[in-house]
Coordinates of C-alpha atoms and ligand atoms in Angstrom, one line a residue:
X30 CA -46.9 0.4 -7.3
X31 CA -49.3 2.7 -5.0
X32 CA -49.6 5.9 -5.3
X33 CA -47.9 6.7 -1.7
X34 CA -44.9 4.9 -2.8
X35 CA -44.5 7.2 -6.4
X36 CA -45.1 10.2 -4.1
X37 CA -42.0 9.3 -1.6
X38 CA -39.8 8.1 -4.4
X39 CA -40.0 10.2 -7.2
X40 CA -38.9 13.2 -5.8
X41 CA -36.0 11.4 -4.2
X42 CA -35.2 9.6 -7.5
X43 CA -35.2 13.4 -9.5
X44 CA -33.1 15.2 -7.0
X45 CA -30.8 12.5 -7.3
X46 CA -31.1 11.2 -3.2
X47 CA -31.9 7.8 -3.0
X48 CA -28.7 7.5 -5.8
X49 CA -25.8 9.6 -5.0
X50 CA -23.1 8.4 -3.4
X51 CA -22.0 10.3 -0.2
X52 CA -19.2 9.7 2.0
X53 CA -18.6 10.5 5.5
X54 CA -18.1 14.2 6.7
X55 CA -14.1 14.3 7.4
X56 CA -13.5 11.8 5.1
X57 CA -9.8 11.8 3.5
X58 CA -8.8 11.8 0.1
X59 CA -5.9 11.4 -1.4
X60 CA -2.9 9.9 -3.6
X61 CA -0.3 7.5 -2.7
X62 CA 3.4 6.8 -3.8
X63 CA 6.7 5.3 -2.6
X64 CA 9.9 7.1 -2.3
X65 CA 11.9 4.6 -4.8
X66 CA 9.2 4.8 -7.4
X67 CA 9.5 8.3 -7.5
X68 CA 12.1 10.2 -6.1
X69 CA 15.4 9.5 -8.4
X70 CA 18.1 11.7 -6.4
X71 CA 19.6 8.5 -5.6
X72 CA 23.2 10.2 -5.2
X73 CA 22.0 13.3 -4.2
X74 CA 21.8 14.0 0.0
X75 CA 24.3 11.8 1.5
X76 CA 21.7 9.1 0.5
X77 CA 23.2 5.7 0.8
X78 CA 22.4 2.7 -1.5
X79 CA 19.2 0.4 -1.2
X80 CA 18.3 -3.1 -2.0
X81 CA 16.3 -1.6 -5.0
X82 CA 19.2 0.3 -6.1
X83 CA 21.6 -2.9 -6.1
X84 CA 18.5 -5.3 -7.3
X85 CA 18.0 -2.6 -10.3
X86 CA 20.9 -2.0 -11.7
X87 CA 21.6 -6.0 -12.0
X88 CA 21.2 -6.8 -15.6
X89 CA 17.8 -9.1 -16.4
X90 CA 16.3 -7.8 -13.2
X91 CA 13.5 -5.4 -14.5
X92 CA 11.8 -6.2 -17.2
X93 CA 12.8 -2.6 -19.6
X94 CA 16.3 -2.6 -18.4
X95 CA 15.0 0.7 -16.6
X96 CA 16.3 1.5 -12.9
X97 CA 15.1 3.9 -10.7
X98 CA 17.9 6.5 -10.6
X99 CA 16.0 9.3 -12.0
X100 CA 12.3 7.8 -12.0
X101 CA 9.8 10.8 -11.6
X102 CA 12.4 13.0 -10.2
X103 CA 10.6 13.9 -7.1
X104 CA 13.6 14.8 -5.2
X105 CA 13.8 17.6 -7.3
X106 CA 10.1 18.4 -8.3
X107 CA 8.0 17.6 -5.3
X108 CA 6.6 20.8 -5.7
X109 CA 5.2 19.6 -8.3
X110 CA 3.4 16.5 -7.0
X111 CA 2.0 19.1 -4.1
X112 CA 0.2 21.1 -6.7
X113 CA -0.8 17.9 -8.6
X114 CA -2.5 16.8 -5.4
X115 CA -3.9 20.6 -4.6
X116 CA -5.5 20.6 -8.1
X117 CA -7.2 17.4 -7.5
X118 CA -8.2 18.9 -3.9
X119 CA -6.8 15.9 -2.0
X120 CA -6.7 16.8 2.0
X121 CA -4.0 14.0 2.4
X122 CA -0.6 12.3 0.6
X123 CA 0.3 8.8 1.6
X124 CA 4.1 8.8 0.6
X125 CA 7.2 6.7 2.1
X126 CA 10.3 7.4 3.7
X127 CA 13.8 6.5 2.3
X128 CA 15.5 4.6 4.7
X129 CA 19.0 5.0 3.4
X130 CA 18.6 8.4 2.6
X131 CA 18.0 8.8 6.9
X132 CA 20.3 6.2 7.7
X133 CA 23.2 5.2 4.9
X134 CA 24.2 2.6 6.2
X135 CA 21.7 1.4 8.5
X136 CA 22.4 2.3 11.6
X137 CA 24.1 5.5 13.5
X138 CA 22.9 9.3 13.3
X139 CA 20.3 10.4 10.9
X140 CA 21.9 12.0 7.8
X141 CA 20.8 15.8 8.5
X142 CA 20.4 16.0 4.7
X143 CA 17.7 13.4 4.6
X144 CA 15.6 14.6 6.9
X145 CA 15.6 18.1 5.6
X146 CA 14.4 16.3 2.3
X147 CA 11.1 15.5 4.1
X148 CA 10.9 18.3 6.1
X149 CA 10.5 20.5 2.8
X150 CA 8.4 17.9 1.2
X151 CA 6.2 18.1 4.6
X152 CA 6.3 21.7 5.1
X153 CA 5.0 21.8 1.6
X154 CA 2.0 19.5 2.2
X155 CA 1.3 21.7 5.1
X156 CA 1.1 25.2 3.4
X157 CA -1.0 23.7 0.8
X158 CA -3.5 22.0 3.8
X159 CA -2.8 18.7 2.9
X160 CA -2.4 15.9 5.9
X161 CA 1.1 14.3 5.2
X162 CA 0.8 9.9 6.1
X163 CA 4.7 9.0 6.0
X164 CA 5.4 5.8 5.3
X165 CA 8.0 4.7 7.6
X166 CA 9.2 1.4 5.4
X167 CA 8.1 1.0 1.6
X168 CA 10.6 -1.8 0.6
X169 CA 14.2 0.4 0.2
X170 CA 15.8 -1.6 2.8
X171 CA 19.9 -0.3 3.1
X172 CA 22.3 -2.5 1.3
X173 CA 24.2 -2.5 4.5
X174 CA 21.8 -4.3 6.5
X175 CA 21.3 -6.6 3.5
X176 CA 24.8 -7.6 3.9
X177 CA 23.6 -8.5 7.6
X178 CA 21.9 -10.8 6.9
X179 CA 18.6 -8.7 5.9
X180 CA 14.9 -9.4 7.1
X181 CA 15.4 -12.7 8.1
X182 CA 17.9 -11.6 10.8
X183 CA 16.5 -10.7 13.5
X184 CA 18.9 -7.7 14.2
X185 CA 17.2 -5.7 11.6
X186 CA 14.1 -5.6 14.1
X187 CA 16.1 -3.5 16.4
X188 CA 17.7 -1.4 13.8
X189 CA 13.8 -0.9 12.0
X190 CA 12.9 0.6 15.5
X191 CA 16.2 2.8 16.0
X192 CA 15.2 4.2 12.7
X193 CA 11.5 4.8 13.4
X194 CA 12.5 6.2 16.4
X195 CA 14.5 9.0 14.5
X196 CA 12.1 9.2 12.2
X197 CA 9.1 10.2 14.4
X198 CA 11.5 12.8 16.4
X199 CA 12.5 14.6 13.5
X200 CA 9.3 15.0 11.4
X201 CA 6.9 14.5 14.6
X202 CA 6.6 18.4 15.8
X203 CA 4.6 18.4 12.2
X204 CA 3.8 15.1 11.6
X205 CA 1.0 13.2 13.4
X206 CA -0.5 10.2 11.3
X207 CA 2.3 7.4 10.4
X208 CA 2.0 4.3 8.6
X209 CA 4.7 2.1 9.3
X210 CA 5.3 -0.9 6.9
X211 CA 3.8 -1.3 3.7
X212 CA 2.8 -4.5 2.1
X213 CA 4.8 -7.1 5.0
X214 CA 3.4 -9.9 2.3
X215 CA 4.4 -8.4 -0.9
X216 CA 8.3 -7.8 0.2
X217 CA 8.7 -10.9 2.4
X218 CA 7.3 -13.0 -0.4
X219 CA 8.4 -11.1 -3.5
X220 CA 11.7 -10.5 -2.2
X221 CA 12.9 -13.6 0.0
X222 CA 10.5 -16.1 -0.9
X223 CA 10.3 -15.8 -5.0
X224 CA 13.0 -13.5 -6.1
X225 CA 11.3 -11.5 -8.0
X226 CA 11.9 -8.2 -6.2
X227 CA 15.0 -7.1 -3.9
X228 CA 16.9 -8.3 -2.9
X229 CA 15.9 -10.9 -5.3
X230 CA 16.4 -14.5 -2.7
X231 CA 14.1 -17.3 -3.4
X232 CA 14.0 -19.3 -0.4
X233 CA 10.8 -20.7 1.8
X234 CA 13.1 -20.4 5.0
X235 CA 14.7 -17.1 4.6
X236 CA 11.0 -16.0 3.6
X237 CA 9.1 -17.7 6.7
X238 CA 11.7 -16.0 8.6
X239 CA 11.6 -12.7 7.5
X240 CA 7.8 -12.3 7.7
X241 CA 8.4 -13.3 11.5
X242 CA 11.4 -10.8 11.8
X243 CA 8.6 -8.3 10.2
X244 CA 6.2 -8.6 12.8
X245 CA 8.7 -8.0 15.8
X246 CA 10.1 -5.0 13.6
X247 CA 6.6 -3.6 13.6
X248 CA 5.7 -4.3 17.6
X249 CA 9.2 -2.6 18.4
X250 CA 8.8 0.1 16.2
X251 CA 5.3 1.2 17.2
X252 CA 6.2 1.0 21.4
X253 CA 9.3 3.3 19.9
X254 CA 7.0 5.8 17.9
X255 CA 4.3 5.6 21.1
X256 CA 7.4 6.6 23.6
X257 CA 8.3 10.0 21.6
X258 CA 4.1 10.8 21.8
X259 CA 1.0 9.5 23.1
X260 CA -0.7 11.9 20.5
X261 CA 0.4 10.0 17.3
X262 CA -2.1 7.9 15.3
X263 CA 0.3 5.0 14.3
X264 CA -1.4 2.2 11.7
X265 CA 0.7 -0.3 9.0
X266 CA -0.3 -0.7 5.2
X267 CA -1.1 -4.7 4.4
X268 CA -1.9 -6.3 1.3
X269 CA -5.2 -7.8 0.9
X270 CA -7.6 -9.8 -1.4
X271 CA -10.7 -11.0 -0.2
X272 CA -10.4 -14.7 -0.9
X273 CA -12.9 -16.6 -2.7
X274 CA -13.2 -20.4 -3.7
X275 CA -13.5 -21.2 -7.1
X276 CA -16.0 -23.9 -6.7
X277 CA -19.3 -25.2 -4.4
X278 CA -16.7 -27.9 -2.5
X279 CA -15.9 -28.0 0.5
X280 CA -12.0 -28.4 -0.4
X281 CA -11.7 -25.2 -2.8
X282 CA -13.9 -23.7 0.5
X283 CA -11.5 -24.7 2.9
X284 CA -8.3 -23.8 0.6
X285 CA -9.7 -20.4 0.1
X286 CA -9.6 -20.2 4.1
X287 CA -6.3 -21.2 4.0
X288 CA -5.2 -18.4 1.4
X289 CA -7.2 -16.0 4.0
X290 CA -4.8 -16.7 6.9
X291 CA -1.8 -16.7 4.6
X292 CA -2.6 -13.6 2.7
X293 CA -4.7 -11.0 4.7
X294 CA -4.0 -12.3 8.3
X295 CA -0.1 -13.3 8.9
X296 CA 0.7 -9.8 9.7
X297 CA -2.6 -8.9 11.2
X298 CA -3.2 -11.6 13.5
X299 CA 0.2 -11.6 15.5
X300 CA -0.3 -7.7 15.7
X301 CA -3.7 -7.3 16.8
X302 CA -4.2 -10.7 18.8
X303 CA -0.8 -12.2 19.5
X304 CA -0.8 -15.1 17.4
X305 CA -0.6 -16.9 13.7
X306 CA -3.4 -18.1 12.5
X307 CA -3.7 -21.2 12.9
X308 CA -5.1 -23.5 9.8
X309 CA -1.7 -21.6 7.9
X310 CA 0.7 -24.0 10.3
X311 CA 1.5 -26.9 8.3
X312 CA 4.1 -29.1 9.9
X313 CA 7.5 -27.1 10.0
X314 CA 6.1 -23.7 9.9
X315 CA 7.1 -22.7 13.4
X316 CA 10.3 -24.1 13.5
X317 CA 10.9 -21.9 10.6
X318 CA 9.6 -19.0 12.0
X319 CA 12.1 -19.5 15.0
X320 CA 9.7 -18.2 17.5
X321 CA 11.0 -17.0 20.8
X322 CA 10.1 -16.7 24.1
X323 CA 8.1 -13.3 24.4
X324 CA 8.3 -13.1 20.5
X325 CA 4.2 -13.0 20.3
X326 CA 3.7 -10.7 23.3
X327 CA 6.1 -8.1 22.0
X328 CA 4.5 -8.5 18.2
X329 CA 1.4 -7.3 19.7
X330 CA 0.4 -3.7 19.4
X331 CA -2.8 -1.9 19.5
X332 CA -2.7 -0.1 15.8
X333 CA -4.8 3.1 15.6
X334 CA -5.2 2.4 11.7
X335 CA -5.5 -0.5 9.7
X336 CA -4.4 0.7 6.1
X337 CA -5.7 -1.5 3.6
X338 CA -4.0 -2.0 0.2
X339 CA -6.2 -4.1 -2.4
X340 CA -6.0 -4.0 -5.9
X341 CA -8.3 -7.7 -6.6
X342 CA -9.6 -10.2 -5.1
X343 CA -8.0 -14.0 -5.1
X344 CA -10.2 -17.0 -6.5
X345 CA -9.0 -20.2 -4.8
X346 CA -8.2 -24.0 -5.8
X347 CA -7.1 -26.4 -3.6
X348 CA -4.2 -28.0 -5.0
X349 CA -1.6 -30.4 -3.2
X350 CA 1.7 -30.2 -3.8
X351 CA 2.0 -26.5 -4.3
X352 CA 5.6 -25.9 -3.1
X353 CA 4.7 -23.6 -0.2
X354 CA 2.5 -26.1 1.7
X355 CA -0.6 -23.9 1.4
X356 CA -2.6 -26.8 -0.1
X357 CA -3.9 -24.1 -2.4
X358 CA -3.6 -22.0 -5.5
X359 CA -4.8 -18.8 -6.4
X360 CA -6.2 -18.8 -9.7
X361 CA -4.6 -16.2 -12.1
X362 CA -5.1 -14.7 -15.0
X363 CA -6.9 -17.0 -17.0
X364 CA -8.6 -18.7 -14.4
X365 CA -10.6 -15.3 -13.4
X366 CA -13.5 -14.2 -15.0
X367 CA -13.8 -10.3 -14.2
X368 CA -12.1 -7.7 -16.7
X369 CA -8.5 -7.3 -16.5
X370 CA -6.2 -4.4 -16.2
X371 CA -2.9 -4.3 -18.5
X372 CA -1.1 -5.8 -15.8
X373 CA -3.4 -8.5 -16.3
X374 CA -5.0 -7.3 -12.3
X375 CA -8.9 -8.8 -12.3
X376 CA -11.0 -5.8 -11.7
X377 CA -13.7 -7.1 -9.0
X378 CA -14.7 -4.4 -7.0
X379 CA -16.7 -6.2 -4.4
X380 CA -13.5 -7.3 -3.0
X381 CA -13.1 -4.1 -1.3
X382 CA -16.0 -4.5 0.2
X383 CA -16.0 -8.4 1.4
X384 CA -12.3 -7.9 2.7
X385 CA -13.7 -4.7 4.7
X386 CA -16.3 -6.3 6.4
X387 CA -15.3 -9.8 6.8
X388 CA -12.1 -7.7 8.8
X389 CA -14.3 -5.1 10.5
X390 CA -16.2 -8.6 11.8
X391 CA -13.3 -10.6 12.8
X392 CA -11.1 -8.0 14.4
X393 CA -13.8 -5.8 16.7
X394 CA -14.6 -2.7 14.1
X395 CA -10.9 -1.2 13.7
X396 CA -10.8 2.0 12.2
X397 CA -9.5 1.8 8.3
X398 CA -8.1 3.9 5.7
X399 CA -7.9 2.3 2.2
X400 CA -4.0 3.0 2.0
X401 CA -3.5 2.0 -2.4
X402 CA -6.0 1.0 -4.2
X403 CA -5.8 1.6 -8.1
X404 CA -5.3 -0.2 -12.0
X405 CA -2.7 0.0 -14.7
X406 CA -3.7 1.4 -18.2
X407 CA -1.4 2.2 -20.7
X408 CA -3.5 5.7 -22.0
X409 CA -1.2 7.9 -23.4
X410 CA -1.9 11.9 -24.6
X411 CA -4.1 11.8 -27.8
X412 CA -3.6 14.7 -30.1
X413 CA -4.8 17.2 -28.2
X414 CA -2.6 16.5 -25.4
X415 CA -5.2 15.1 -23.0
X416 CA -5.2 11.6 -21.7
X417 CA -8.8 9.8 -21.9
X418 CA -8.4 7.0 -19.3
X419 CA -11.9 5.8 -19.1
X420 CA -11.2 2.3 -17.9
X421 CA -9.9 4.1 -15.1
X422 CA -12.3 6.1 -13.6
X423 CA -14.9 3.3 -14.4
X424 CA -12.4 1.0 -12.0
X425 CA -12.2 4.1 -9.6
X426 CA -16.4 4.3 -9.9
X427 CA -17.3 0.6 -9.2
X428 CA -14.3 0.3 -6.3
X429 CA -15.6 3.5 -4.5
X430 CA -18.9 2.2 -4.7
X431 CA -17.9 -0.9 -3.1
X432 CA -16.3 1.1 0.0
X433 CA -19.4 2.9 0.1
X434 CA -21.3 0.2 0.4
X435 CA -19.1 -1.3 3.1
X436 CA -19.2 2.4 5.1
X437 CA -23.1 2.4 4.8
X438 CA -22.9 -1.4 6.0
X439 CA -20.9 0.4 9.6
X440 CA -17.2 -0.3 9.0
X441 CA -15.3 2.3 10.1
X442 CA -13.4 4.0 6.6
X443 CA -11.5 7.4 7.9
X444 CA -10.1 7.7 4.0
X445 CA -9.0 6.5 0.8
X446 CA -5.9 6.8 -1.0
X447 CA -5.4 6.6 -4.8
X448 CA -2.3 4.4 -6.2
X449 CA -0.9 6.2 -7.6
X450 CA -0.4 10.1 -7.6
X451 CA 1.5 10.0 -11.1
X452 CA 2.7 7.3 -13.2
X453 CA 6.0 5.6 -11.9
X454 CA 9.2 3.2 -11.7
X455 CA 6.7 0.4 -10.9
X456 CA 9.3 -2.1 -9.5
X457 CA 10.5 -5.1 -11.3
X458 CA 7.7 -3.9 -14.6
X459 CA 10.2 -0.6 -15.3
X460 CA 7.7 2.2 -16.5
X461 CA 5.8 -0.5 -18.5
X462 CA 2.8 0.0 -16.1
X463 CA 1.4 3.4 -15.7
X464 CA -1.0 3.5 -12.7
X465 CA -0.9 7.0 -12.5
X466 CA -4.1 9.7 -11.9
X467 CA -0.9 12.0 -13.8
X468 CA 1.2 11.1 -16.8
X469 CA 4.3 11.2 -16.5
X470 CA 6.7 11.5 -19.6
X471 CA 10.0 10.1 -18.5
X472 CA 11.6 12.1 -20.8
X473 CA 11.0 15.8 -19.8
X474 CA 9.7 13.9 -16.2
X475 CA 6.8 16.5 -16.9
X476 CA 3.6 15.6 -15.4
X477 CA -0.1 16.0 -16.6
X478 CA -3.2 14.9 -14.9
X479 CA -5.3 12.4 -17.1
X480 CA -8.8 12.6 -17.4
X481 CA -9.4 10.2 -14.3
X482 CA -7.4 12.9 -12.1
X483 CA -10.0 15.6 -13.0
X484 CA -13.2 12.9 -12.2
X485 CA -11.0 12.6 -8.9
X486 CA -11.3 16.4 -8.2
X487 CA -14.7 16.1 -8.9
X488 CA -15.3 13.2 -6.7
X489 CA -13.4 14.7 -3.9
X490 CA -15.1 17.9 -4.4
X491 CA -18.3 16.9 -4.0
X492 CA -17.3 14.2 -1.3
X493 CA -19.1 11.3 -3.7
X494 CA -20.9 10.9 -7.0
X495 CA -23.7 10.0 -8.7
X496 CA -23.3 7.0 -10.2
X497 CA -26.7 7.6 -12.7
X498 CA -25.3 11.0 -13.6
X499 CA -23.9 11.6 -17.3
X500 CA -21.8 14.4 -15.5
X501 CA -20.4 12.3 -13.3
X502 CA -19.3 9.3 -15.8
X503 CA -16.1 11.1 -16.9
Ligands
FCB616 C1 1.5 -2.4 -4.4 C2 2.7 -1.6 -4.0 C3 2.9 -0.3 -4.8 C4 2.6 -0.5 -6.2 C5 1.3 -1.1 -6.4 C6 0.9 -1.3 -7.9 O1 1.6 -3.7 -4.1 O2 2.6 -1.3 -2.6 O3 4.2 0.2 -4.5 O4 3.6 -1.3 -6.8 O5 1.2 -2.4 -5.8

């Protein structure tokens, strides 16, 4: 090594430049969470019942027995989630909206009582300077409109956008960000197509139809949202995993590709560009879908944000007679090689970045905000009362990194977003998978922030990290 080169790099290497980690100015941090997994209150407010309610409280349905009833209580103590999240020094809470507690039965007037829920939840987030990002649909679909037929009929498009439209009227003199589905996949997949979430319906049909019914739901609700302001930033919150094949052949390479269409692009495509992706039409597929005239042109809207929700990344086998027609298989637990969370999640932070900018490539630079991203440990209080998650923050170190990376390689990243604000009623696992940057203990419901909740107010204090620094490790 020359001298010149130790003289420009030694200094930068002491002060810590060349190393530390530093996102953009404005960035946004925060915590995410979803109204079933936390609120409880489910009788309280004129609230009417939801698919999760009904799906919950059938026996054999979630693995503890548990339901979410009571979950974190939130409809009682969101105060204290605000000061959770102004202790950690977040500038923004990604939460959802209750459909049923707005609308009982699906349809008519919203329920006064509802609303004024969220308006003290939002008022809240305000005083404390903290940038509320409702979530306009986070899988509490109204029994009623389950009766109807559910998101396979396509009715429950227009009734999605009748709701939205309330929604954004109500809350929209204070509210200006708005995500409006989360996870299309997850619930059209989980819920129709394997059964293992509400409304608990394992059918390929009812599934292919629903994700169709999805996408018009979204186009009609955003032109809805857009009519009540021009000055709203309206994005949705997708699933991804940034596909990989398992192998060097071509087949595993081309299965992967296949997985990429059906997994990160069969909302995004008909949104952004007006059509399905192709290599994901096998033969039947758009019969299935039932695709009208005008269908594509009306699924098409211009999102302001692209929330992205990844937890790992997907290793792909072809494989033929998978019984979704995919001609591919996602390998899982055993068949990946990274760490694993307790859920048995691979941890493989250079998903987040692939996904990022293979997207940021493919679909002209959108502007992102990473909407959930986050791991399940089980760390409990030790006897001094604190909760050492280190397998945590070392999953929140090597993720942010990732994003990093991607932001320094020019995708556009407005903000990331923690799953989850406090351990919760994590659907069909009960409480059996604690995600939380707080603990909760579900039997006083209080809350503590775990060791990774203090490295996050550290983080976001300093706006990065240094990922060489001992003070920074924990
Ligand atoms: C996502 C969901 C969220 C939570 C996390 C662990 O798929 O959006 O509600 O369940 O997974």
């Amino acid at each position: 090594m020359s001298t010149g080169t130790r003289g420009s790099l030694v200094p930068a290497l002491e002060s810590g430049a060349m190393s530390r980690i530093a996102f953009p100015k404005a960035f946004r941090w925060g915590c995410a969470t979803a109204a079933y997994q936390i609120e409880g209150g489910v009788h309280e407010g004129g609230r009417g019942e939801s698919i999760w309610d009904r799906f919950s409280h059938t026996q054999g349905k979630i693995r503890t027995g548990e339901t979410g009833d009571i979950a974190c209580d939130s409809y009682h103590r969101f105060p204290d989630d605000v000061a959770l999240l102004r202790e950690m020094g977040c500038n923004s809470y990604r939460f959802s909206i209750s459909w049923p507690r707005i609308q009982p039965d699906g349809k008519g007037r919203p329920n006064r009582e509802g609303i004024a829920y969220y308006e003290r939840l939002v008022d809240a987030l305000l005083a404390a300077g903290i940038r509320p990002l409702p979530t306009l649909y986070h899988w509490d679909l109204p029994q009623a409109l389950e009766d109807r037929g559910g998101w396979p009929a396509r009715d429950t498009a227009h009734r999605f956008a009748e709701y939205a439209q309330q929604i954004v009227r109500s809350l929209g003199d204070r509210v200006r960000d708005w995500m409006i589905f989360n996870e299309p996949g997850i619930f059209t997949f989980f819920g129709y197509g394997i059964g293992i979430h509400a409304p608990g319906i394992a059918n390929r049909q009812a599934m292919l139809r629903a994700t169709h019914v999805v996408n018009l739901a979204q186009g009609e609700a955003f032109r809805a949202m857009r009519e009540e302001s021009g000055e709203f930033r309206i994005g949705s919150a997708f699933s991804f995993q940034a596909m990989e094949p398992a192998s060097d052949s071509s087949v595993d390479a081309d299965a992967a590709e296949r997985m990429h269409a059906w997994t990160n692009e069969w909302f995004l495509r008909p949104t952004l560009r007006g059509a399905y992706p192709e290599n994901a039409f096998e033969a039947g597929v758009p019969e299935a879908l039932d695709i009208r005239e005008g269908d594509l042109e009306r699924i098409q809207v211009p999102l302001d944000l692209i929330g992205v929700n990844l937890y790992s990344r997907g290793l792909v086998r072809a494989a033929s007679n998978d019984p979704w027609g995919w001609g591919a298989r996602v390998l899982g637990m055993g068949g990946s090689t990274g760490p694993k969370t307790d859920f048995g999640w691979e941890v493989w932070p250079d998903s987040l970045h692939d996904l990022l900018l293979r997207l940021s490539a493919d679909y002209d630079a959108p502007a992102f905000e990473i909407t959930e991203n986050g791991c399940s440990y089980a760390d409990a209080p030790g006897a001094d009362g604190k909760i050492a998650d280190l397998r945590r923050i070392a999953f929140f170190r090597g993720y942010l990194s990732a994003l990093h990376r991607a932001i320094e390689a020019g995708v556009d990243v407005r903000g990331y977003h923690a799953w989850t604000l406090l351990d919760n009623f994590e659907w069909a696992e009960g409480t059996g998978q604690r995600f939380g940057l707080a603990f909760t203990d579900f039997t006083s419901r209080d809350r503590t922030l775990k060791q990774s909740g203090h490295w996050f107010a550290h983080v976001i204090a300093q706006n990065g990290f240094d990922p060489d620094s001992e003070a920074d490790q924990a």
